[in-house]
Coordinates of C-alpha atoms in Angstrom, one line a residue:
X364 CA 0.0 0.0 0.0
X365 CA 2.8 2.4 0.8
X366 CA 5.8 3.3 -1.4
X367 CA 8.8 5.6 -0.8
X368 CA 10.8 7.6 -3.2
X369 CA 14.1 5.9 -2.3
X370 CA 16.2 8.0 -4.5
X371 CA 15.2 11.1 -2.5
X372 CA 16.1 9.3 0.7
X373 CA 19.4 8.2 -0.7
X374 CA 20.4 11.8 -1.5
X375 CA 19.4 13.2 1.9
X376 CA 21.8 13.5 4.8
X377 CA 20.2 11.7 7.9
X378 CA 20.5 13.8 11.0
X379 CA 21.5 10.6 12.7
X380 CA 24.7 10.6 10.7
X381 CA 25.8 14.0 12.0
X382 CA 27.5 14.6 15.4
X383 CA 25.0 13.3 17.8
X384 CA 25.8 16.0 20.4
X385 CA 24.8 18.7 18.0
X386 CA 21.3 17.3 17.2
X387 CA 18.4 19.2 18.7
X388 CA 15.9 17.2 20.8
X389 CA 13.3 17.2 18.0
X390 CA 15.8 15.6 15.7
X391 CA 15.5 12.3 17.6
X392 CA 13.3 9.2 17.3
X393 CA 13.2 7.7 20.8
X394 CA 12.9 4.1 21.8
X395 CA 11.7 3.4 25.3
X396 CA 12.8 0.2 27.0
X397 CA 12.5 -1.4 30.5
X398 CA 15.9 -3.3 30.6
X399 CA 14.5 -6.2 32.7
X400 CA 12.0 -7.0 29.9
X401 CA 14.2 -6.6 26.9
X402 CA 17.0 -9.1 26.7
X403 CA 18.9 -11.3 29.1
X404 CA 22.6 -11.0 28.3
X405 CA 23.9 -12.4 31.6
X406 CA 22.0 -15.1 33.5
X407 CA 24.5 -14.7 36.4
X408 CA 22.9 -11.5 37.6
X409 CA 19.3 -12.7 37.4
X410 CA 18.9 -12.7 41.2
X411 CA 20.9 -9.5 41.7
X412 CA 23.5 -11.3 43.9
X413 CA 20.8 -12.3 46.4
X414 CA 20.2 -15.8 47.7
X415 CA 16.8 -17.4 48.2
X416 CA 13.4 -17.6 46.6
X417 CA 11.5 -14.9 44.6
X418 CA 10.4 -13.1 47.7
X419 CA 14.0 -12.5 48.6
X420 CA 15.7 -12.1 45.2
X421 CA 12.7 -10.7 43.3
X422 CA 13.4 -13.1 40.4
X423 CA 10.6 -15.1 39.0
X424 CA 10.4 -15.1 35.2
X425 CA 6.9 -16.7 35.3
X426 CA 5.4 -13.9 37.3
X427 CA 4.5 -10.6 35.6
X428 CA 5.3 -8.6 38.7
X429 CA 8.9 -9.9 39.3
X430 CA 12.3 -9.6 37.7
X431 CA 12.7 -11.7 34.5
X432 CA 16.4 -11.4 33.8
X433 CA 16.8 -8.6 31.2
X434 CA 19.9 -6.5 31.8
X435 CA 22.3 -4.0 30.3
X436 CA 24.5 -6.6 28.5
X437 CA 21.4 -7.8 26.7
X438 CA 20.4 -4.3 25.7
X439 CA 23.9 -3.7 24.4
X440 CA 23.7 -6.9 22.4
X441 CA 20.5 -5.8 20.7
X442 CA 21.6 -2.3 19.6
X443 CA 21.6 -3.5 16.0
X444 CA 17.9 -4.2 16.3
X445 CA 17.1 -0.9 17.9
X446 CA 19.1 1.1 15.5
X447 CA 17.6 -0.9 12.6
X448 CA 14.2 0.4 13.8
X449 CA 15.4 3.9 13.0
X450 CA 15.7 4.9 16.7
X451 CA 18.4 7.6 17.3
X452 CA 17.9 7.8 21.1
X453 CA 17.1 5.3 23.8
X454 CA 15.1 6.2 26.9
X455 CA 16.4 3.8 29.5
X456 CA 13.9 2.8 32.2
X457 CA 15.4 3.4 35.7
X458 CA 18.5 1.4 36.3
X459 CA 19.2 2.5 39.9
X460 CA 19.5 -0.1 42.7
X461 CA 16.0 -1.0 43.9
X462 CA 14.4 -2.7 46.9
X463 CA 14.1 -6.1 45.4
X464 CA 10.6 -6.9 46.8
X465 CA 8.1 -4.9 48.6
X466 CA 4.3 -5.0 49.4
X467 CA 1.9 -6.3 52.0
X468 CA 2.1 -10.0 52.7
X469 CA 0.5 -11.9 49.8
X470 CA 0.7 -8.8 47.5
X471 CA 4.4 -8.6 47.1
X472 CA 6.1 -7.6 43.8
X473 CA 9.5 -6.8 42.7
X474 CA 11.4 -3.5 41.7
X475 CA 12.0 -4.8 38.1
X476 CA 10.6 -1.5 36.7
X477 CA 13.2 0.6 38.6
X478 CA 10.9 3.0 40.5
X479 CA 11.6 1.7 44.1
X480 CA 15.1 3.2 44.5
X481 CA 17.2 2.5 47.6
X482 CA 20.6 3.5 46.2
X483 CA 20.5 6.4 43.9
X484 CA 24.3 6.3 43.1
X485 CA 24.7 2.9 41.5
X486 CA 23.2 0.3 39.1
X487 CA 20.8 -2.4 40.3
X488 CA 22.8 -5.6 40.4
X489 CA 19.8 -7.4 38.7
X490 CA 20.6 -5.3 35.6
X491 CA 24.4 -5.5 35.8
X492 CA 27.1 -3.1 36.9
X493 CA 28.3 0.4 36.4
X494 CA 30.8 -1.1 33.9
X495 CA 27.9 -2.6 32.0
X496 CA 26.1 0.8 31.9
X497 CA 29.2 2.5 30.7
X498 CA 29.7 -0.1 28.0
X499 CA 26.1 0.3 26.8
X500 CA 26.4 4.1 26.7
X501 CA 29.7 4.0 24.9
X502 CA 28.3 1.5 22.4
X503 CA 25.3 3.7 21.8
X504 CA 27.3 6.9 21.5
X505 CA 29.6 5.1 19.1
X506 CA 26.6 4.6 16.8
X507 CA 25.5 8.2 17.1
X508 CA 22.7 7.3 19.4
X509 CA 21.8 9.3 22.5
X510 CA 20.9 7.8 25.9
X511 CA 18.2 9.3 28.2
X512 CA 18.0 8.2 31.8
X513 CA 14.7 7.8 33.6
X514 CA 15.1 9.5 37.0
X515 CA 13.0 9.8 40.2
X516 CA 13.2 12.6 42.8
X517 CA 9.6 12.3 44.1
X518 CA 10.0 9.2 46.2
X519 CA 12.2 6.3 47.2
X520 CA 11.3 2.7 48.0
X521 CA 8.9 2.0 50.8
X522 CA 11.1 1.9 53.9
X523 CA 9.7 4.4 56.4
X524 CA 6.7 3.1 58.3
X525 CA 4.0 4.8 60.5
X526 CA 3.3 3.5 64.0
X527 CA -0.4 4.3 63.5
X528 CA -0.8 2.1 60.4
X529 CA -0.6 -1.7 60.6
X530 CA 1.0 -3.6 57.8
X531 CA -1.1 -3.6 54.7
X532 CA -3.6 -1.0 56.1
X533 CA -4.2 2.3 54.4
X534 CA -2.6 5.4 55.8
X535 CA -4.9 8.2 54.6
X536 CA -3.4 11.6 53.9
X537 CA -3.3 14.0 56.8
X538 CA -3.3 17.6 55.6
X539 CA -1.4 20.7 56.8
X540 CA -4.4 22.4 58.3
X541 CA -5.5 19.5 60.5
X542 CA -1.9 18.3 61.2
X543 CA 0.3 21.4 61.2
X544 CA 4.1 21.1 61.3
X545 CA 4.1 22.9 64.6
X546 CA 2.0 20.3 66.5
X547 CA 2.6 16.6 67.3
X548 CA -0.2 14.5 65.9
X549 CA -2.8 17.3 65.2
X550 CA -4.0 20.8 66.0
X551 CA -4.4 20.0 69.7
X552 CA -1.1 18.2 70.1
X553 CA 2.1 19.1 71.9
X554 CA 4.0 22.1 70.3
X555 CA 7.0 21.1 68.2
X556 CA 9.2 22.6 65.5
X557 CA 9.0 26.1 67.1
X558 CA 9.6 28.9 64.7
X559 CA 9.2 26.8 61.5
X560 CA 7.5 29.0 59.0
X561 CA 6.2 26.2 56.8
X562 CA 7.0 24.9 53.3
X563 CA 6.8 28.2 51.5
X564 CA 9.9 29.6 53.2
X565 CA 12.4 27.4 51.5
X566 CA 15.6 28.5 53.2
X567 CA 18.1 26.5 55.2
X568 CA 17.6 28.6 58.2
X569 CA 13.9 27.9 58.2
X570 CA 14.2 24.2 57.7
X571 CA 16.8 24.0 60.4
X572 CA 13.9 24.6 62.7
X573 CA 12.1 21.5 61.4
X574 CA 13.5 18.8 63.7
X575 CA 10.6 16.7 64.7
X576 CA 8.9 14.6 61.9
X577 CA 6.0 13.5 64.1
X578 CA 3.4 16.2 63.1
X579 CA 1.0 13.9 61.2
X580 CA 2.1 10.3 61.7
X581 CA 4.9 8.8 63.8
X582 CA 7.4 7.7 61.2
X583 CA 10.1 5.2 61.9
X584 CA 12.6 3.1 60.0
X585 CA 12.6 -0.7 60.8
X586 CA 15.9 -1.7 62.4
X587 CA 16.8 -4.1 59.5
X588 CA 16.5 -1.1 57.1
X589 CA 18.2 1.6 59.2
X590 CA 20.9 2.1 56.6
X591 CA 19.0 0.8 53.5
X592 CA 19.3 4.0 51.4
X593 CA 22.3 5.7 49.7
X594 CA 23.3 8.5 50.1
X595 CA 23.1 8.2 53.8
X596 CA 21.0 11.4 54.4
X597 CA 18.1 9.6 52.7
X598 CA 17.7 7.4 55.8
X599 CA 16.5 10.3 58.0
X600 CA 12.7 10.6 58.1
X601 CA 13.1 14.4 58.6
X602 CA 13.7 14.6 54.8
X603 CA 10.2 13.2 53.9
X604 CA 6.7 14.5 54.2
X605 CA 5.4 11.6 56.3
X606 CA 1.7 12.6 55.8
X607 CA 0.3 9.3 54.5
X608 CA -0.8 8.3 51.1
X609 CA -1.7 10.8 48.4
X610 CA -5.2 11.0 47.0
X611 CA -3.6 12.5 43.9
X612 CA -5.7 15.7 44.5
X613 CA -4.9 19.1 46.0
X614 CA -2.0 19.5 48.4
X615 CA -1.6 15.7 48.7
X616 CA -0.6 15.5 45.1
X617 CA 2.9 16.9 46.0
X618 CA 3.2 16.0 49.7
X619 CA 1.5 12.5 50.0
X620 CA 3.1 9.1 49.6
X621 CA 2.7 7.8 46.1
X622 CA 1.2 4.3 46.6
X623 CA 3.0 4.0 50.0
X624 CA 6.4 5.1 48.6
X625 CA 8.4 7.4 50.9
X626 CA 7.7 10.9 49.6
X627 CA 10.7 13.2 49.7
X628 CA 10.5 16.6 51.3
X629 CA 11.4 18.4 48.0
X630 CA 10.8 21.8 49.5
X631 CA 13.8 21.3 51.9
X632 CA 17.0 22.9 50.5
X633 CA 18.9 19.9 51.7
X634 CA 16.9 17.6 49.6
X635 CA 17.2 20.0 46.6
X636 CA 21.0 20.1 47.0
X637 CA 21.1 16.3 47.5
X638 CA 19.2 15.5 44.3
X639 CA 21.3 18.0 42.3
X640 CA 24.4 16.2 43.6
X641 CA 23.0 12.7 42.8
X642 CA 21.9 13.3 39.2
X643 CA 24.7 15.7 38.4
X644 CA 27.0 12.9 39.2
X645 CA 25.4 10.6 36.6
X646 CA 25.9 13.4 34.0
X647 CA 29.6 13.8 35.1
X648 CA 30.4 10.1 35.2
X649 CA 28.5 8.7 32.2
X650 CA 27.9 11.7 29.8
X651 CA 24.2 10.8 29.3
X652 CA 22.1 13.0 27.0
X653 CA 18.9 13.7 28.9
X654 CA 16.5 12.9 31.7
X655 CA 12.9 11.6 31.6
X656 CA 11.6 12.6 35.0
X657 CA 9.1 10.3 36.6
X658 CA 6.0 11.7 38.6
X659 CA 7.0 15.3 37.8
X660 CA 3.7 16.8 38.8
X661 CA 3.9 15.2 42.3
X662 CA 6.9 17.5 43.1
X663 CA 6.4 21.2 44.1
X664 CA 7.2 23.5 41.1
X665 CA 9.9 25.4 43.0
X666 CA 12.0 22.3 43.2
X667 CA 12.1 22.1 39.4
X668 CA 13.1 25.7 39.1
X669 CA 16.3 24.9 41.0
X670 CA 16.9 21.4 39.7
X671 CA 16.4 21.8 35.9
X672 CA 18.8 24.8 35.4
X673 CA 21.4 23.0 37.5
X674 CA 21.2 19.8 35.3
X675 CA 21.4 21.9 32.1
X676 CA 24.4 23.7 33.4
X677 CA 26.0 20.4 34.5
X678 CA 25.4 19.0 31.0
X679 CA 26.8 22.1 29.3
X680 CA 29.9 21.9 31.3
X681 CA 30.3 18.2 30.2
X682 CA 30.0 19.3 26.5
X683 CA 26.4 18.2 26.1
X684 CA 24.7 21.3 24.6
X685 CA 21.3 19.9 23.8
X686 CA 20.5 17.9 27.0
X687 CA 16.8 16.9 26.8
X688 CA 14.7 17.1 30.0
X689 CA 11.1 16.0 29.9
X690 CA 8.7 15.4 32.7
X691 CA 5.9 13.0 33.2
X692 CA 2.6 14.9 33.9
X693 CA 0.1 12.1 33.7
X694 CA -3.1 14.1 34.0
X695 CA -2.4 16.2 30.9
X696 CA -5.0 14.8 28.5
X697 CA -5.3 18.4 27.0
X698 CA -2.6 20.8 26.1
X699 CA -3.5 23.3 28.9
X700 CA -2.8 20.8 31.7
X701 CA 0.5 20.0 30.3
X702 CA 1.5 23.5 29.3
X703 CA 0.9 24.7 32.9
X704 CA 4.0 22.8 34.0
X705 CA 6.2 24.3 31.3
X706 CA 5.3 27.7 32.9
X707 CA 5.0 27.1 36.7
X708 CA 7.9 24.7 36.9
X709 CA 10.0 26.0 34.0
X710 CA 10.1 22.5 32.5
X711 CA 11.7 22.5 29.0
X712 CA 9.3 19.8 27.9
X713 CA 6.8 17.3 29.2
X714 CA 5.6 13.9 27.8
X715 CA 2.8 14.7 25.4
X716 CA -0.1 12.7 26.9
X717 CA -2.5 15.0 25.0
X718 CA -1.1 13.7 21.7
X719 CA -1.6 10.1 22.8
X720 CA -5.2 10.9 23.9
X721 CA -6.0 12.7 20.5
X722 CA -4.6 9.7 18.4
X723 CA -6.6 7.2 20.5
X724 CA -9.7 9.2 20.1
X725 CA -9.4 9.6 16.3
X726 CA -7.8 6.4 15.2
X727 CA -9.1 3.9 17.8
X728 CA -12.3 5.5 19.0
X729 CA -13.6 6.8 15.6
X730 CA -14.0 10.4 16.8
X731 CA -13.8 13.5 14.6
X732 CA -10.5 14.5 13.1
X733 CA -11.1 18.0 14.5
X734 CA -9.8 16.6 17.8
X735 CA -6.3 16.5 16.3
X736 CA -6.5 20.1 15.1
X737 CA -7.6 21.1 18.6
X738 CA -4.5 19.4 20.0
X739 CA -2.2 21.3 17.8
X740 CA -4.0 24.6 18.1
X741 CA -3.1 24.3 21.8
X742 CA 0.6 24.5 21.1
X743 CA 0.6 28.2 21.7
X744 CA -0.2 27.5 25.4
X745 CA 3.3 26.1 26.1
X746 CA 6.0 28.3 27.7
X747 CA 7.7 29.0 24.4
X748 CA 4.7 28.3 22.2
X749 CA 5.3 26.0 19.2
X750 CA 9.0 25.9 20.0
X751 CA 8.2 24.0 23.2
X752 CA 5.6 21.9 21.5
X753 CA 8.2 20.8 18.9
X754 CA 10.3 19.1 21.6
X755 CA 7.5 17.3 23.5
X756 CA 8.1 13.5 23.3
X757 CA 4.9 12.2 21.6
X758 CA 3.8 8.6 22.1
X759 CA 0.9 6.2 21.5
X760 CA 1.1 4.1 24.7
X761 CA 3.6 3.2 27.4
X762 CA 4.3 0.9 30.4
X763 CA 1.7 2.7 32.6
X764 CA -1.2 3.5 30.2
X765 CA -0.9 0.3 28.2
X766 CA -0.5 -0.5 24.5
X767 CA -2.1 1.5 21.6
X768 CA -2.9 -1.8 19.9
X769 CA -5.1 -2.7 22.8
X770 CA -6.9 0.6 22.7
X771 CA -7.6 -0.1 19.0
X772 CA -8.9 -3.6 19.7
X773 CA -11.1 -2.7 22.6
X774 CA -12.8 0.2 20.7
X775 CA -13.3 -2.0 17.6
X776 CA -14.2 -5.5 18.8
X777 CA -15.7 -6.6 15.4
X778 CA -12.8 -5.3 13.3
X779 CA -10.8 -7.9 11.2
X780 CA -7.1 -8.5 12.0
X781 CA -6.2 -6.6 8.8
X782 CA -8.2 -3.5 9.9
X783 CA -6.6 -3.6 13.4
X784 CA -3.2 -3.6 11.7
X785 CA -4.1 -0.8 9.4
X786 CA -5.3 1.4 12.3
X787 CA -2.2 0.6 14.4
X788 CA 0.0 1.5 11.4
X789 CA -2.0 4.8 10.9
X790 CA -1.3 5.7 14.5
X791 CA 2.4 5.1 14.1
X792 CA 2.4 7.2 10.8
X793 CA 0.9 10.1 12.9
X794 CA 3.5 9.6 15.5
X795 CA 6.5 9.6 13.1
X796 CA 5.5 12.5 10.9
X797 CA 3.7 15.1 13.0
X798 CA 5.4 17.6 15.3
X799 CA 7.0 16.5 18.5
X800 CA 9.6 13.8 19.3
X801 CA 8.2 10.4 18.4
X802 CA 8.7 7.8 21.2
X803 CA 8.2 4.1 20.5
X804 CA 7.5 1.8 23.4
X805 CA 9.5 -1.4 23.0
X806 CA 7.3 -4.2 21.8
X807 CA 4.9 -2.0 19.9
X808 CA 6.9 -2.6 16.8
X809 CA 6.3 -6.4 17.3
X810 CA 2.5 -6.0 17.5
X811 CA 2.3 -6.3 21.4
X812 CA -1.2 -5.5 22.6
X813 CA -1.2 -6.5 26.3
X814 CA -4.2 -7.2 28.5
X815 CA -4.3 -3.7 30.2
X816 CA -2.0 -1.3 31.8
X817 CA 1.0 -1.5 34.2
X818 CA 2.2 -5.0 34.7
X819 CA -0.1 -6.2 31.8
X820 CA 1.7 -4.0 29.4
X821 CA 5.3 -4.9 30.3
X822 CA 5.8 -8.0 28.1
X823 CA 9.2 -9.6 27.5
X824 CA 11.0 -9.1 24.3
X825 CA 13.0 -12.2 24.9
X826 CA 11.2 -15.5 25.1
X827 CA 8.6 -15.0 27.9
X828 CA 7.6 -17.5 30.5
X829 CA 4.6 -15.5 31.7
X830 CA 1.4 -17.4 30.7
X831 CA -0.7 -14.1 30.7
X832 CA 1.7 -12.6 28.2
X833 CA 2.0 -15.7 26.0
X834 CA -1.7 -16.1 25.5
X835 CA -2.0 -12.6 24.0
X836 CA -3.0 -12.2 20.4
X837 CA -0.3 -10.0 18.7
X838 CA -1.0 -7.6 15.9
X839 CA 0.4 -8.4 12.4
X840 CA 1.7 -11.8 13.3
X841 CA 0.6 -15.3 14.3
X842 CA 3.5 -15.8 16.7
X843 CA 3.3 -15.2 20.5
X844 CA 5.7 -13.8 23.1
X845 CA 6.7 -17.4 24.1
X846 CA 9.6 -17.0 21.5
X847 CA 11.8 -13.9 21.3
X848 CA 10.3 -10.9 19.5
X849 CA 13.2 -9.4 17.6
X850 CA 11.6 -9.9 14.2
X851 CA 12.8 -7.3 11.7
X852 CA 10.3 -8.5 9.1
X853 CA 7.3 -7.7 11.2
X854 CA 5.1 -5.2 9.3
X855 CA 5.1 -2.7 12.1
X856 CA 8.9 -2.9 12.6
X857 CA 9.3 -2.3 8.8
X858 CA 6.8 0.6 8.8
X859 CA 8.4 2.3 11.8
X860 CA 11.9 1.8 10.4
X861 CA 10.9 3.3 7.0
X862 CA 9.1 6.3 8.5
X863 CA 11.8 6.9 11.1
X864 CA 14.4 7.2 8.3
X865 CA 12.1 9.3 6.3
X866 CA 11.8 11.7 9.3
X867 CA 15.4 11.9 10.2
X868 CA 16.4 12.4 6.5
X869 CA 14.1 15.4 6.1
X870 CA 14.4 18.4 8.3
X871 CA 10.8 19.5 7.5
X872 CA 9.7 16.5 9.6
X873 CA 11.8 17.2 12.5
X874 CA 12.2 20.9 12.8
X875 CA 9.6 22.1 10.3
X876 CA 6.8 24.4 11.1
X877 CA 3.4 22.7 11.0
X878 CA 0.2 24.1 9.4
X879 CA -3.1 22.4 9.6
X880 CA -4.7 22.0 6.2
X881 CA -7.8 19.8 6.7
X882 CA -9.9 18.5 9.6
X883 CA -13.6 17.6 10.0
X884 CA -16.4 16.7 12.3
X885 CA -16.4 13.0 11.5
X886 CA -13.7 10.4 10.9
X887 CA -11.9 11.1 7.6
X888 CA -9.2 13.4 6.5
X889 CA -6.7 15.1 8.7
X890 CA -3.9 16.9 6.8
X891 CA -1.0 19.3 7.6
X892 CA 1.8 20.9 5.8
X893 CA 5.3 21.0 7.2
X894 CA 8.0 23.2 5.9
X895 CA 11.8 22.7 5.6
X896 CA 13.3 25.4 7.9
X897 CA 16.2 26.1 5.5
X898 CA 14.5 25.9 2.0
X899 CA 10.9 26.3 2.8
X900 CA 10.0 23.1 0.8
X901 CA 6.5 22.0 1.6
X902 CA 5.6 18.5 2.8
X903 CA 1.9 17.6 2.7
X904 CA 1.1 14.9 5.3
X905 CA -2.4 13.4 5.1
X906 CA -4.3 10.7 7.1
X907 CA -7.6 9.0 6.5
X908 CA -9.2 7.8 9.8
X909 CA -12.3 6.4 8.2
X910 CA -13.1 2.9 6.9
X911 CA -13.8 4.3 3.5
X912 CA -11.5 5.6 0.8
X913 CA -11.5 9.4 0.2
X914 CA -10.7 11.8 -2.5
X915 CA -10.4 15.4 -1.4
X916 CA -8.5 18.6 -2.3
X917 CA -6.4 20.3 0.3
X918 CA -4.9 23.8 0.2
X919 CA -1.1 24.0 -0.4
X920 CA 1.2 26.9 -1.1
X921 CA 0.7 28.3 -4.6
X922 CA 4.4 27.8 -5.3
X923 CA 4.1 24.1 -4.6
X924 CA 3.1 22.6 -8.0
X925 CA 4.9 19.4 -8.5
X926 CA 5.1 16.6 -5.8
X927 CA 7.1 13.5 -5.1
X928 CA 5.7 10.6 -3.2
X929 CA 7.5 9.9 0.0
X930 CA 4.9 7.6 1.5
X931 CA 1.6 6.3 0.3
X932 CA 0.5 7.8 -3.1
X933 CA 0.6 11.4 -4.2
X934 CA -0.6 13.3 -7.3
X935 CA 2.4 14.4 -9.3
X936 CA 1.1 17.8 -9.8
X937 CA -1.2 20.3 -8.1
X938 CA -4.8 20.2 -9.4
X939 CA -4.6 24.1 -9.5
X940 CA -2.4 26.7 -7.9
X941 CA -2.8 26.2 -4.2
X942 CA -4.7 22.9 -4.4
X943 CA -3.5 19.3 -4.2
X944 CA -5.9 16.4 -4.8
X945 CA -5.5 13.6 -2.3
X946 CA -6.7 10.0 -2.7
X947 CA -6.3 7.8 0.4
X948 CA -7.5 4.3 1.1
X949 CA -9.3 3.4 4.3
X950 CA -7.0 4.1 7.2
X951 CA -4.3 5.2 4.7
X952 CA -1.8 8.0 4.8
X953 CA 0.6 9.8 2.4
X954 CA 3.6 12.1 2.6
X955 CA 3.9 14.3 -0.5
X956 CA 7.0 16.6 -0.9
X957 CA 6.8 19.6 -3.2
X958 CA 9.7 20.3 -5.5
X959 CA 12.4 22.3 -3.9
X960 CA 12.1 26.0 -4.6

């Protein structure tokens, strides 16, 4: 169905071939991977150096919530596969040393995902060593590929306990008004922390007066975990909010424990300085190229206004001029909710959940294409307007939300396998040609669909032993996850690889201004033009979200009179000055490049 003008691609100079340090954030195609679920390069580290069963070591390859054995050596071994997909940057799920197992009795799971950190200064032994990380980064950089680390400042592993809460029982959030910092256990309690002026006065002198952490609950560290965390200052409860579990609303969103995890007191200057030291060290030691920041909206904005500039300065000093920082703001299903954080917290970029939502609505849920135009018309809301929108990592699904292919299947239960594949391909075409930084979640290129979100969307790329993964029906193939999934002939792998190379070979698709050309109040045509920033050459990108073929004229520049087909099928000439006739099959797309001026 799709063709490419290979001669044009052959004469272009891919951005990936240039000095990778000089590429801008929007020049990249990102591949996101959880190392434990990718490839097992060294079975000797499967148990992380621990002895015993799964509840001690965290290793159980048959359980979707435990370590499966993937590691940094395996990831390094598969760089050919990742680069073959057209990826120019790898977003590496957290690799810091984690608490191997946590959770109430009978509900335990493991830290395979990397978000339960105990030691912020080194690599989790389940994933390998610092030498393995350095070898991976060196190998990636040698290929001209960037490496982004996934980092966490909001919380640590669940170590601190509250005497008021029995094991496994909920610890509801206790707010500042009812449990002020200056009283022990509530308004009527014994005076403590005399002279402390509250969170808003973020000076060392003020926080020196906060010496008693027993204002809401009575926190304590079990004797066996007294020194569980590194750096050592993280073991002191005074550096945590200790107010119970967040409800994800109002003040608890930034000062409550995220699912029981120890919530760091990020208003405290000592915590700010400590986190700058921790993550600055990773830049200094390993020369990484950016940070994806977990749970960004659950940290007070003032923290980011100190942390982000410090990281950018550290990277600049290391000779990394285009260090990319993007935060996770999960509630941002519309541009306004996301844009707010680029202003109140000075975030350079955030993950574009609004893009994901718009593509799901139009491609999976059969809603009007006007939803896509509404998304892009909101770009002006970001801190630097369209310049910020250009560097937002866009995506279709992830390890928390779940897989895009599942969204398509759930919303179209009677669709044929071929239709499901075409819809999933259409979503990826949008991802790889529209503004933003396309981010592919590992496994999507193999047709992974999952059973839901979280653990149900974290399938193994190497041969899986998890029954609930292996019974999944994949998209575009009859195979299952019971055998390894590094198939370079899969139709989604081929499509992504082709479009990724088309994107990186043509600056209009990475850095080009985007203008909406067509949208509607039903499924059907959505079209934009993107313009080469140096030559002004116009690229018309069109999508058909309906189950019927369409033929429709779209406006183009009057100077754009002859067109080359870059993907799909394009009319060779304009129908009239300023008008290009498009013909698209059901769920089809096209990229049409005007002659250079």
